[in-house]
């Protein structure tokens, strides 16, 4: 049994498609998959997660493997993203009718998660 040489790196998940997690690290994109252990622990990596991943040095064309999720600062459920710094709240003034209540709800939700919000009003 041979020991494969692996390199551990830190990066940020920027896209998830069909079970593949695309991680940005050191000005380069890497295709990764999470360890099976995450599924057993019911942990789902999300866009915005800071992760530790491993690359097989002997086969640079192989997919990397996410081995650890770093602590999250915050999370939004719809869409499912984490570690948000800034969010835009886009609302119409005309159609549908503008709702102060809905705007307040969004802003309070952002404030509770320590996310800076910018309001954009459209016609």
PDB file of C-alpha atoms in Angstrom:
ATOM      1  CA  UNK A   1       0.000   0.000   0.000  1.00  0.00           C
ATOM      2  CA  UNK A   2       1.549   3.304  -1.076  1.00  0.00           C
ATOM      3  CA  UNK A   3       1.201   6.575   0.775  1.00  0.00           C
ATOM      4  CA  UNK A   4       0.113   9.319  -1.557  1.00  0.00           C
ATOM      5  CA  UNK A   5       1.588  12.739  -1.011  1.00  0.00           C
ATOM      6  CA  UNK A   6      -1.011  15.396  -0.289  1.00  0.00           C
ATOM      7  CA  UNK A   7      -0.817  19.154   0.100  1.00  0.00           C
ATOM      8  CA  UNK A   8      -3.270  20.974   2.364  1.00  0.00           C
ATOM      9  CA  UNK A   9      -4.521  24.392   1.294  1.00  0.00           C
ATOM     10  CA  UNK A  10      -7.075  26.925   2.514  1.00  0.00           C
ATOM     11  CA  UNK A  11      -9.668  28.452   0.209  1.00  0.00           C
ATOM     12  CA  UNK A  12     -13.241  29.704  -0.213  1.00  0.00           C
ATOM     13  CA  UNK A  13     -16.056  27.808  -1.917  1.00  0.00           C
ATOM     14  CA  UNK A  14     -17.411  30.041  -4.675  1.00  0.00           C
ATOM     15  CA  UNK A  15     -19.625  27.619  -6.609  1.00  0.00           C
ATOM     16  CA  UNK A  16     -21.387  24.290  -6.090  1.00  0.00           C
ATOM     17  CA  UNK A  17     -22.576  22.197  -9.055  1.00  0.00           C
ATOM     18  CA  UNK A  18     -23.720  18.558  -9.001  1.00  0.00           C
ATOM     19  CA  UNK A  19     -21.750  17.596  -5.900  1.00  0.00           C
ATOM     20  CA  UNK A  20     -18.562  19.372  -7.012  1.00  0.00           C
ATOM     21  CA  UNK A  21     -17.327  22.272  -4.899  1.00  0.00           C
ATOM     22  CA  UNK A  22     -15.233  24.902  -6.664  1.00  0.00           C
ATOM     23  CA  UNK A  23     -12.718  26.461  -4.284  1.00  0.00           C
ATOM     24  CA  UNK A  24     -10.722  29.649  -4.874  1.00  0.00           C
ATOM     25  CA  UNK A  25      -7.251  29.624  -3.342  1.00  0.00           C
ATOM     26  CA  UNK A  26      -4.076  31.505  -4.234  1.00  0.00           C
ATOM     27  CA  UNK A  27      -5.548  33.102  -7.388  1.00  0.00           C
ATOM     28  CA  UNK A  28      -6.542  29.693  -8.749  1.00  0.00           C
ATOM     29  CA  UNK A  29      -9.706  27.588  -8.892  1.00  0.00           C
ATOM     30  CA  UNK A  30      -9.758  23.974  -7.689  1.00  0.00           C
ATOM     31  CA  UNK A  31     -12.444  21.330  -8.179  1.00  0.00           C
ATOM     32  CA  UNK A  32     -13.085  19.474  -4.923  1.00  0.00           C
ATOM     33  CA  UNK A  33     -15.448  17.028  -3.269  1.00  0.00           C
ATOM     34  CA  UNK A  34     -16.206  16.870   0.464  1.00  0.00           C
ATOM     35  CA  UNK A  35     -15.142  13.942   2.614  1.00  0.00           C
ATOM     36  CA  UNK A  36     -17.838  11.296   3.141  1.00  0.00           C
ATOM     37  CA  UNK A  37     -17.585  12.091   6.849  1.00  0.00           C
ATOM     38  CA  UNK A  38     -19.462  15.375   6.267  1.00  0.00           C
ATOM     39  CA  UNK A  39     -22.494  13.497   4.922  1.00  0.00           C
ATOM     40  CA  UNK A  40     -22.539  11.180   7.947  1.00  0.00           C
ATOM     41  CA  UNK A  41     -22.368  14.208  10.265  1.00  0.00           C
ATOM     42  CA  UNK A  42     -25.066  15.972   8.176  1.00  0.00           C
ATOM     43  CA  UNK A  43     -22.732  18.872   7.406  1.00  0.00           C
ATOM     44  CA  UNK A  44     -23.202  20.567   4.045  1.00  0.00           C
ATOM     45  CA  UNK A  45     -20.475  22.888   2.769  1.00  0.00           C
ATOM     46  CA  UNK A  46     -21.982  26.081   1.312  1.00  0.00           C
ATOM     47  CA  UNK A  47     -20.900  28.882  -0.991  1.00  0.00           C
ATOM     48  CA  UNK A  48     -18.806  31.266   1.097  1.00  0.00           C
ATOM     49  CA  UNK A  49     -17.399  28.577   3.402  1.00  0.00           C
ATOM     50  CA  UNK A  50     -13.704  28.837   4.170  1.00  0.00           C
ATOM     51  CA  UNK A  51     -12.293  25.329   3.909  1.00  0.00           C
ATOM     52  CA  UNK A  52      -9.142  23.278   4.232  1.00  0.00           C
ATOM     53  CA  UNK A  53      -8.723  20.949   1.262  1.00  0.00           C
ATOM     54  CA  UNK A  54      -6.154  18.429   0.134  1.00  0.00           C
ATOM     55  CA  UNK A  55      -4.605  17.927  -3.285  1.00  0.00           C
ATOM     56  CA  UNK A  56      -2.946  14.729  -4.437  1.00  0.00           C
ATOM     57  CA  UNK A  57       0.599  15.792  -5.432  1.00  0.00           C
ATOM     58  CA  UNK A  58       1.126  12.636  -7.490  1.00  0.00           C
ATOM     59  CA  UNK A  59      -1.962  13.275  -9.650  1.00  0.00           C
ATOM     60  CA  UNK A  60      -2.461  17.031 -10.130  1.00  0.00           C
ATOM     61  CA  UNK A  61      -5.476  16.428 -12.429  1.00  0.00           C
ATOM     62  CA  UNK A  62      -7.466  14.642  -9.703  1.00  0.00           C
ATOM     63  CA  UNK A  63     -10.157  16.422  -7.695  1.00  0.00           C
ATOM     64  CA  UNK A  64      -9.206  17.851  -4.333  1.00  0.00           C
ATOM     65  CA  UNK A  65     -10.918  16.758  -1.138  1.00  0.00           C
ATOM     66  CA  UNK A  66     -12.442  19.128   1.417  1.00  0.00           C
ATOM     67  CA  UNK A  67     -11.271  17.911   4.819  1.00  0.00           C
ATOM     68  CA  UNK A  68     -12.368  20.712   7.172  1.00  0.00           C
ATOM     69  CA  UNK A  69     -14.855  23.576   7.304  1.00  0.00           C
ATOM     70  CA  UNK A  70     -13.597  26.654   9.134  1.00  0.00           C
ATOM     71  CA  UNK A  71     -15.974  28.539  11.486  1.00  0.00           C
ATOM     72  CA  UNK A  72     -18.792  30.500   9.839  1.00  0.00           C
ATOM     73  CA  UNK A  73     -19.455  34.162  10.684  1.00  0.00           C
ATOM     74  CA  UNK A  74     -23.073  34.097   9.518  1.00  0.00           C
ATOM     75  CA  UNK A  75     -25.490  32.283   7.211  1.00  0.00           C
ATOM     76  CA  UNK A  76     -28.446  33.102   4.984  1.00  0.00           C
ATOM     77  CA  UNK A  77     -30.889  30.294   4.148  1.00  0.00           C
ATOM     78  CA  UNK A  78     -32.295  31.626   0.846  1.00  0.00           C
ATOM     79  CA  UNK A  79     -30.046  31.460  -1.055  1.00  0.00           C
ATOM     80  CA  UNK A  80     -27.868  29.188   1.095  1.00  0.00           C
ATOM     81  CA  UNK A  81     -24.652  31.175   1.519  1.00  0.00           C
ATOM     82  CA  UNK A  82     -22.337  31.900   4.446  1.00  0.00           C
ATOM     83  CA  UNK A  83     -19.742  34.456   5.583  1.00  0.00           C
ATOM     84  CA  UNK A  84     -21.561  37.395   4.003  1.00  0.00           C
ATOM     85  CA  UNK A  85     -20.103  40.890   4.415  1.00  0.00           C
ATOM     86  CA  UNK A  86     -22.561  42.928   2.340  1.00  0.00           C
ATOM     87  CA  UNK A  87     -26.028  42.349   0.837  1.00  0.00           C
ATOM     88  CA  UNK A  88     -28.168  44.371  -1.562  1.00  0.00           C
ATOM     89  CA  UNK A  89     -31.904  44.585  -0.852  1.00  0.00           C
ATOM     90  CA  UNK A  90     -33.602  45.298  -4.198  1.00  0.00           C
ATOM     91  CA  UNK A  91     -37.263  46.311  -4.031  1.00  0.00           C
ATOM     92  CA  UNK A  92     -39.792  47.819  -6.400  1.00  0.00           C
ATOM     93  CA  UNK A  93     -41.562  51.080  -5.578  1.00  0.00           C
ATOM     94  CA  UNK A  94     -44.442  50.376  -7.983  1.00  0.00           C
ATOM     95  CA  UNK A  95     -45.118  46.736  -8.829  1.00  0.00           C
ATOM     96  CA  UNK A  96     -45.529  44.873  -6.646  1.00  0.00           C
ATOM     97  CA  UNK A  97     -46.577  47.623  -4.225  1.00  0.00           C
ATOM     98  CA  UNK A  98     -43.755  48.801  -1.971  1.00  0.00           C
ATOM     99  CA  UNK A  99     -43.843  47.279   1.522  1.00  0.00           C
ATOM    100  CA  UNK A 100     -42.144  49.062   4.418  1.00  0.00           C
ATOM    101  CA  UNK A 101     -42.783  45.962   6.516  1.00  0.00           C
ATOM    102  CA  UNK A 102     -40.924  43.701   4.076  1.00  0.00           C
ATOM    103  CA  UNK A 103     -38.015  46.152   3.834  1.00  0.00           C
ATOM    104  CA  UNK A 104     -37.804  46.348   7.650  1.00  0.00           C
ATOM    105  CA  UNK A 105     -37.873  42.543   7.858  1.00  0.00           C
ATOM    106  CA  UNK A 106     -34.939  42.219   5.439  1.00  0.00           C
ATOM    107  CA  UNK A 107     -32.899  44.946   7.160  1.00  0.00           C
ATOM    108  CA  UNK A 108     -33.469  43.559  10.657  1.00  0.00           C
ATOM    109  CA  UNK A 109     -32.481  40.095   9.445  1.00  0.00           C
ATOM    110  CA  UNK A 110     -29.248  41.458   7.948  1.00  0.00           C
ATOM    111  CA  UNK A 111     -28.454  43.488  11.067  1.00  0.00           C
ATOM    112  CA  UNK A 112     -28.972  40.453  13.308  1.00  0.00           C
ATOM    113  CA  UNK A 113     -26.386  38.566  11.254  1.00  0.00           C
ATOM    114  CA  UNK A 114     -23.987  41.558  11.211  1.00  0.00           C
ATOM    115  CA  UNK A 115     -24.306  41.973   7.421  1.00  0.00           C
ATOM    116  CA  UNK A 116     -24.074  45.467   5.937  1.00  0.00           C
ATOM    117  CA  UNK A 117     -27.111  46.193   3.782  1.00  0.00           C
ATOM    118  CA  UNK A 118     -27.651  48.554   0.864  1.00  0.00           C
ATOM    119  CA  UNK A 119     -31.179  49.376  -0.301  1.00  0.00           C
ATOM    120  CA  UNK A 120     -31.835  49.597  -4.047  1.00  0.00           C
ATOM    121  CA  UNK A 121     -35.270  50.860  -5.120  1.00  0.00           C
ATOM    122  CA  UNK A 122     -36.543  50.273  -8.661  1.00  0.00           C
ATOM    123  CA  UNK A 123     -39.569  51.501 -10.602  1.00  0.00           C
TER     124      UNK A 123
END
